[in-house]
CSV table of C-alpha atoms in Angstrom, one decimal:
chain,number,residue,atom,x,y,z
A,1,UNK,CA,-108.1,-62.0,121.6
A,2,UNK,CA,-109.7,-64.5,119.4
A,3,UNK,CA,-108.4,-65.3,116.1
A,4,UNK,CA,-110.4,-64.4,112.8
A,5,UNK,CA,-111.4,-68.0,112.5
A,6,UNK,CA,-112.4,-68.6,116.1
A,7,UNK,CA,-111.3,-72.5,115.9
A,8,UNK,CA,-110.9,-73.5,119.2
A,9,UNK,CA,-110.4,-70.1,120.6
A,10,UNK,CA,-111.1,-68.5,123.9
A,11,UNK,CA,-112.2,-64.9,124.7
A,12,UNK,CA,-111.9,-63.9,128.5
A,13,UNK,CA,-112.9,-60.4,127.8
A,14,UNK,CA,-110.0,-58.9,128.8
A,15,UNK,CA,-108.8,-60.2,131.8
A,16,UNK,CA,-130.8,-84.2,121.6
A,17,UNK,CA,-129.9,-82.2,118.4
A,18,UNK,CA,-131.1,-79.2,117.9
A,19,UNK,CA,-134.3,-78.3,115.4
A,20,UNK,CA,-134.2,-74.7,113.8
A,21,UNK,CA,-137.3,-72.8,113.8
A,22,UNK,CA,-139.2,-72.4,109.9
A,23,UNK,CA,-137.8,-68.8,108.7
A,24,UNK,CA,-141.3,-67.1,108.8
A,25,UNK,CA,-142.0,-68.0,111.8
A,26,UNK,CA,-138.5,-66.9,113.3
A,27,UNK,CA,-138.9,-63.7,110.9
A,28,UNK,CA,-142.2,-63.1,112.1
A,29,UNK,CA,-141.1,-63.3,116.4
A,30,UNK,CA,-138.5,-60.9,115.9
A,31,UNK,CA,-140.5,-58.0,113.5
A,32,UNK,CA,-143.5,-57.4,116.5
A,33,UNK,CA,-143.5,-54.5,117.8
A,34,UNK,CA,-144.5,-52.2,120.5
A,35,UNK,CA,-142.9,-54.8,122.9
A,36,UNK,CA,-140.1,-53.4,125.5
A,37,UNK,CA,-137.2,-55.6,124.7
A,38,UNK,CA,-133.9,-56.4,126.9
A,39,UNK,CA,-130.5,-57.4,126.2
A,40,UNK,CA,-129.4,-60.3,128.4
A,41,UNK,CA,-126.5,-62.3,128.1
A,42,UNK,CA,-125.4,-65.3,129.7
A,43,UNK,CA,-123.2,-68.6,129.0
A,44,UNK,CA,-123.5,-72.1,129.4
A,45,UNK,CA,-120.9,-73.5,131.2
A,46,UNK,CA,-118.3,-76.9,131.2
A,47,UNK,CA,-115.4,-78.1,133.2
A,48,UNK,CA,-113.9,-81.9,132.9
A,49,UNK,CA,-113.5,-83.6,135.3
A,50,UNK,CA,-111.6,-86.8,136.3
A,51,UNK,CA,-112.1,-89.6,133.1
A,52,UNK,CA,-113.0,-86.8,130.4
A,53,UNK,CA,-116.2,-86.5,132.1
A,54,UNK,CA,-117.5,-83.3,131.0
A,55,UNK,CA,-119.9,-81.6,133.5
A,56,UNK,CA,-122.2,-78.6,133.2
A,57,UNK,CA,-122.6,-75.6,136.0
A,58,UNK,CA,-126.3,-75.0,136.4
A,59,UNK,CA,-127.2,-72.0,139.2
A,60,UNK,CA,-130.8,-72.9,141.0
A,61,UNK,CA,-132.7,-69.2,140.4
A,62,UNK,CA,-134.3,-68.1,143.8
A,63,UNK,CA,-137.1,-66.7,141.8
A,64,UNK,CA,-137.9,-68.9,139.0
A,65,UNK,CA,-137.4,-72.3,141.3
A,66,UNK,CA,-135.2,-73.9,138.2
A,67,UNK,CA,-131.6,-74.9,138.0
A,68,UNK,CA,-130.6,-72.3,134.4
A,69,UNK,CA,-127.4,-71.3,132.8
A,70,UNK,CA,-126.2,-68.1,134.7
A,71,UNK,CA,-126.7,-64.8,133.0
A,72,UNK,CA,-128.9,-61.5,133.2
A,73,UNK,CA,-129.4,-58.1,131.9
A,74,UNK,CA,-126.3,-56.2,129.8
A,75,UNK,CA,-125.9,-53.2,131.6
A,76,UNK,CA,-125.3,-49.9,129.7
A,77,UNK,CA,-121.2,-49.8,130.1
A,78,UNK,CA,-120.6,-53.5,128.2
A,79,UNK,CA,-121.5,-55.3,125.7
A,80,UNK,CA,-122.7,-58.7,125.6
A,81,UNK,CA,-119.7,-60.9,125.5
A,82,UNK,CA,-118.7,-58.8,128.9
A,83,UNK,CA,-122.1,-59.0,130.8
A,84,UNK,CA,-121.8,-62.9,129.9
A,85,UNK,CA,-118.8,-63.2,131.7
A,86,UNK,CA,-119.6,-61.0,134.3
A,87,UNK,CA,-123.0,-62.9,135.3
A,88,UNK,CA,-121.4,-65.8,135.3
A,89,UNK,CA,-118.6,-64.5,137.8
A,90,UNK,CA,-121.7,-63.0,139.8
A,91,UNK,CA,-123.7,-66.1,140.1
A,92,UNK,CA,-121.4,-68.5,140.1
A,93,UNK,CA,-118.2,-67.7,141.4
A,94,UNK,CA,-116.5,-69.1,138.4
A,95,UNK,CA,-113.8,-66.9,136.1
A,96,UNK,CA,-114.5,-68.4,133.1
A,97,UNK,CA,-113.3,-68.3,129.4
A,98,UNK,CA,-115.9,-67.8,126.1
A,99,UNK,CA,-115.6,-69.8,123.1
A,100,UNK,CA,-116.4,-68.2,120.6
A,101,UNK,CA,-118.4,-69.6,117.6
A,102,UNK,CA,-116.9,-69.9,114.0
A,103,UNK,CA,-117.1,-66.0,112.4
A,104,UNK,CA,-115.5,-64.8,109.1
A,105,UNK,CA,-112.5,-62.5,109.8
A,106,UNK,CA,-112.4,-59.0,109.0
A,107,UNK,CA,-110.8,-58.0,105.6
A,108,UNK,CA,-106.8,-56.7,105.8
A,109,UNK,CA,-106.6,-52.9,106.9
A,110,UNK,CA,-109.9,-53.3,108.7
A,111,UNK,CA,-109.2,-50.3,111.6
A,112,UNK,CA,-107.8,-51.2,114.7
A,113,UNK,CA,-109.8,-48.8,116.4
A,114,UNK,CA,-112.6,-51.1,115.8
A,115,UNK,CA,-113.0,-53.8,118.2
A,116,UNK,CA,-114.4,-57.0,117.3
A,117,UNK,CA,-117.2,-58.5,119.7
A,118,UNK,CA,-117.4,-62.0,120.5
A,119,UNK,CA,-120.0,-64.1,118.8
A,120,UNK,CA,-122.3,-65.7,120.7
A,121,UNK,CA,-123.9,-69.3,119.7
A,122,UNK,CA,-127.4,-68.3,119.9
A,123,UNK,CA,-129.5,-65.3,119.9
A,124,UNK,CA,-132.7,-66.3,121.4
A,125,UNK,CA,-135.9,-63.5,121.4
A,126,UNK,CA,-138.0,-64.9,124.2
A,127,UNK,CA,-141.0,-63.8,125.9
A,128,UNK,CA,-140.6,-63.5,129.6
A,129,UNK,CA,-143.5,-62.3,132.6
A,130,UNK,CA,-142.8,-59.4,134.0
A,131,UNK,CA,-139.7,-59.0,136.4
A,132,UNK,CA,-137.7,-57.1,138.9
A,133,UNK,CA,-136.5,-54.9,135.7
A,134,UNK,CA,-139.8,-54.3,134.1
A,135,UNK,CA,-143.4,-54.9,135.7
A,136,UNK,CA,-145.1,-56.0,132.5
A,137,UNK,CA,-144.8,-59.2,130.3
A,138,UNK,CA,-142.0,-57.7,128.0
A,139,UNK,CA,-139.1,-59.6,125.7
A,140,UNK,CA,-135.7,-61.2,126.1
A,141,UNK,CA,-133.2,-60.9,123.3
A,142,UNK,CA,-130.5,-63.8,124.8
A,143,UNK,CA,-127.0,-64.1,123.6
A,144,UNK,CA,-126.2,-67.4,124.8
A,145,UNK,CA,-122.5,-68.4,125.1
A,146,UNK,CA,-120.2,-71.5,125.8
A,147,UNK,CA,-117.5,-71.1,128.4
A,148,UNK,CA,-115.1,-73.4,129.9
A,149,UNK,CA,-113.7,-73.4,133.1
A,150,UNK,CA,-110.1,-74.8,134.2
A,151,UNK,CA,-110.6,-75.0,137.8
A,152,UNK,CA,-114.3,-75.9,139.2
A,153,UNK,CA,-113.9,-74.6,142.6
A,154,UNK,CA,-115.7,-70.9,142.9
A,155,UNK,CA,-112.8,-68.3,142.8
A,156,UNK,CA,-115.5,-66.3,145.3
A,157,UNK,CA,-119.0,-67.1,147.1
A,158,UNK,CA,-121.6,-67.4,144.3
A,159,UNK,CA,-125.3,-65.4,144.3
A,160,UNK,CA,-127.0,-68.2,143.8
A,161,UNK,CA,-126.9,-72.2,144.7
A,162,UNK,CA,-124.6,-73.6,141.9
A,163,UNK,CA,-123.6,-77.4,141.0
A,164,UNK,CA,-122.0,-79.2,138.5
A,165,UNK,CA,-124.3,-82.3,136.5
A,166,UNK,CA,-123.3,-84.9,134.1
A,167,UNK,CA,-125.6,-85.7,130.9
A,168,UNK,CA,-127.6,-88.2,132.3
A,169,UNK,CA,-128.2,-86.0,136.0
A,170,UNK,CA,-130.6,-83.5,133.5
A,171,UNK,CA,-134.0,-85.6,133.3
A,172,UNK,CA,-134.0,-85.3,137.1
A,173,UNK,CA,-133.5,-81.5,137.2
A,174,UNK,CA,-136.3,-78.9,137.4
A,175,UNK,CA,-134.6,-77.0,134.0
A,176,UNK,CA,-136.7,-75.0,131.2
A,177,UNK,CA,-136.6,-77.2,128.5
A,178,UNK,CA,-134.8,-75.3,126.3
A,179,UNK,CA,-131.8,-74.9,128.1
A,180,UNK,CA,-132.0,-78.8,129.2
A,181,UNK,CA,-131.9,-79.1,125.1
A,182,UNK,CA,-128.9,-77.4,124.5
A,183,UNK,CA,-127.4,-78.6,127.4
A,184,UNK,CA,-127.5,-82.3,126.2
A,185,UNK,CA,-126.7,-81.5,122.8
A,186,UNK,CA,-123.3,-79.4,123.8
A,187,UNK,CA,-122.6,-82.2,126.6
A,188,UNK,CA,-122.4,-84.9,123.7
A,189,UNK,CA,-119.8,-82.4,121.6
A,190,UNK,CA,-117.9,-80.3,124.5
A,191,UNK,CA,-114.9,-81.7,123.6
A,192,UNK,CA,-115.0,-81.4,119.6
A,193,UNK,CA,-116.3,-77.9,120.2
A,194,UNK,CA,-113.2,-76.7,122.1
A,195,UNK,CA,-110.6,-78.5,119.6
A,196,UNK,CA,-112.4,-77.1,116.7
A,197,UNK,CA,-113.8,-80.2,115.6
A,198,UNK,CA,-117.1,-78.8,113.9
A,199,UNK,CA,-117.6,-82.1,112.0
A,200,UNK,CA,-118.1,-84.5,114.6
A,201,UNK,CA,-121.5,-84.3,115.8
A,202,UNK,CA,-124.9,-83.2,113.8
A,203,UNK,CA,-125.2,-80.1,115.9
A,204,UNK,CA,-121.8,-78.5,114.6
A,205,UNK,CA,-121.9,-80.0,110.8
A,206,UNK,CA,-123.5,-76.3,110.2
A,207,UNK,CA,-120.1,-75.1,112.4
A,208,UNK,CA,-118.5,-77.1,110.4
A,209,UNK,CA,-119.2,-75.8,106.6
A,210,UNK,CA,-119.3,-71.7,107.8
A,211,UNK,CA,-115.5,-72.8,108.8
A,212,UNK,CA,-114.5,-74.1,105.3
């Protein structure tokens, strides 16, 4: 389990800079209603490999015809920490471990029969067309995580195509452009991110002062 501080911590669940939409308009997306939404969950993915070279797992999405971060619906029985792993396990073949991001702890005597949930590093409302889950445009509320791997080798046979792509493999991939952003942006800080280094890089200075 993590610690209260979540510096350089892992959560297995048991077993480009980024620009920051204006408040209204953030505000705004996530007040409409009369909109089905979904929970989904997935994770973001790194393993080093020989000479530091951090790497990121992308699967290529059958549907959709892009390589994404794996991850999917949170089914009724988990929460979202757990359906992040469990995609990831699904569609990759990778056991993987979440870092959490930075979180207050909970106050002394805080009861134990209340279980903390990992945090994830973004929650992204997204409009999506309409799927095998729902046949009408409807809405995505993304927890998006960031899990290492030790080993890069599949533990079993992935769902989907997956491979593993350095930072300057991304340009030539056909990715969404938001998870390409975030992708680069978390490829130029892996490392500080899983030491707890929030200060290191203008994407985690905001890390960086909520851990002071």
């Amino acid at each position: 389990m993590l610690s209260p501080s979540g510096h350089g911590q892992a959560w297995n669940g048991g077993r480009a800079e980024i620009q920051h939409q204006p408040r209204r308009e953030a505000s705004d997306q996530v007040r409409r209603r009369g909109v089905t939404k979904h929970a989904t969950a997935g994770a973001l993915v790194f393993a080093c490999f020989p000479v530091r070279q951090w790497k990121l797992g992308l699967i290529e999405h059958p549907r959709l015809d892009r390589w994404m971060a794996p991850g999917g619906h949170v089914e009724d029985h988990e929460c979202q920490a757990q359906a992040a792993l469990r995609e990831v396990e699904e569609e990759t073949g990778l056991r993987v471990r979440l870092l959490e991001a930075p979180t207050p702890g909970l106050p002394s005597g805080f009861p134990s029969t209340h279980a903390r949930v990992p945090l994830p590093w973004w929650i992204i409302e997204q409009q999506v067309p309409a799927d095998n889950h729902l046949s009408e445009p409807h809405v995505h509320i993304d927890h998006q995580y960031v899990a290492v791997v030790e080993d890069p080798e599949p533990a079993c046979v992935p769902e989907h195509p997956f491979a593993w792509y350095g930072p300057d493999e991304l340009d030539g991939l056909r990715m969404f452009e938001d998870t390409r952003l975030l992708a680069k942006a978390l490829l130029s800080c892996i490392g500080d991110l899983i030491e707890g280094r929030y200060a290191g890089s203008p994407l985690l200075q905001a890390f960086a002062a909520a851990s002071n």
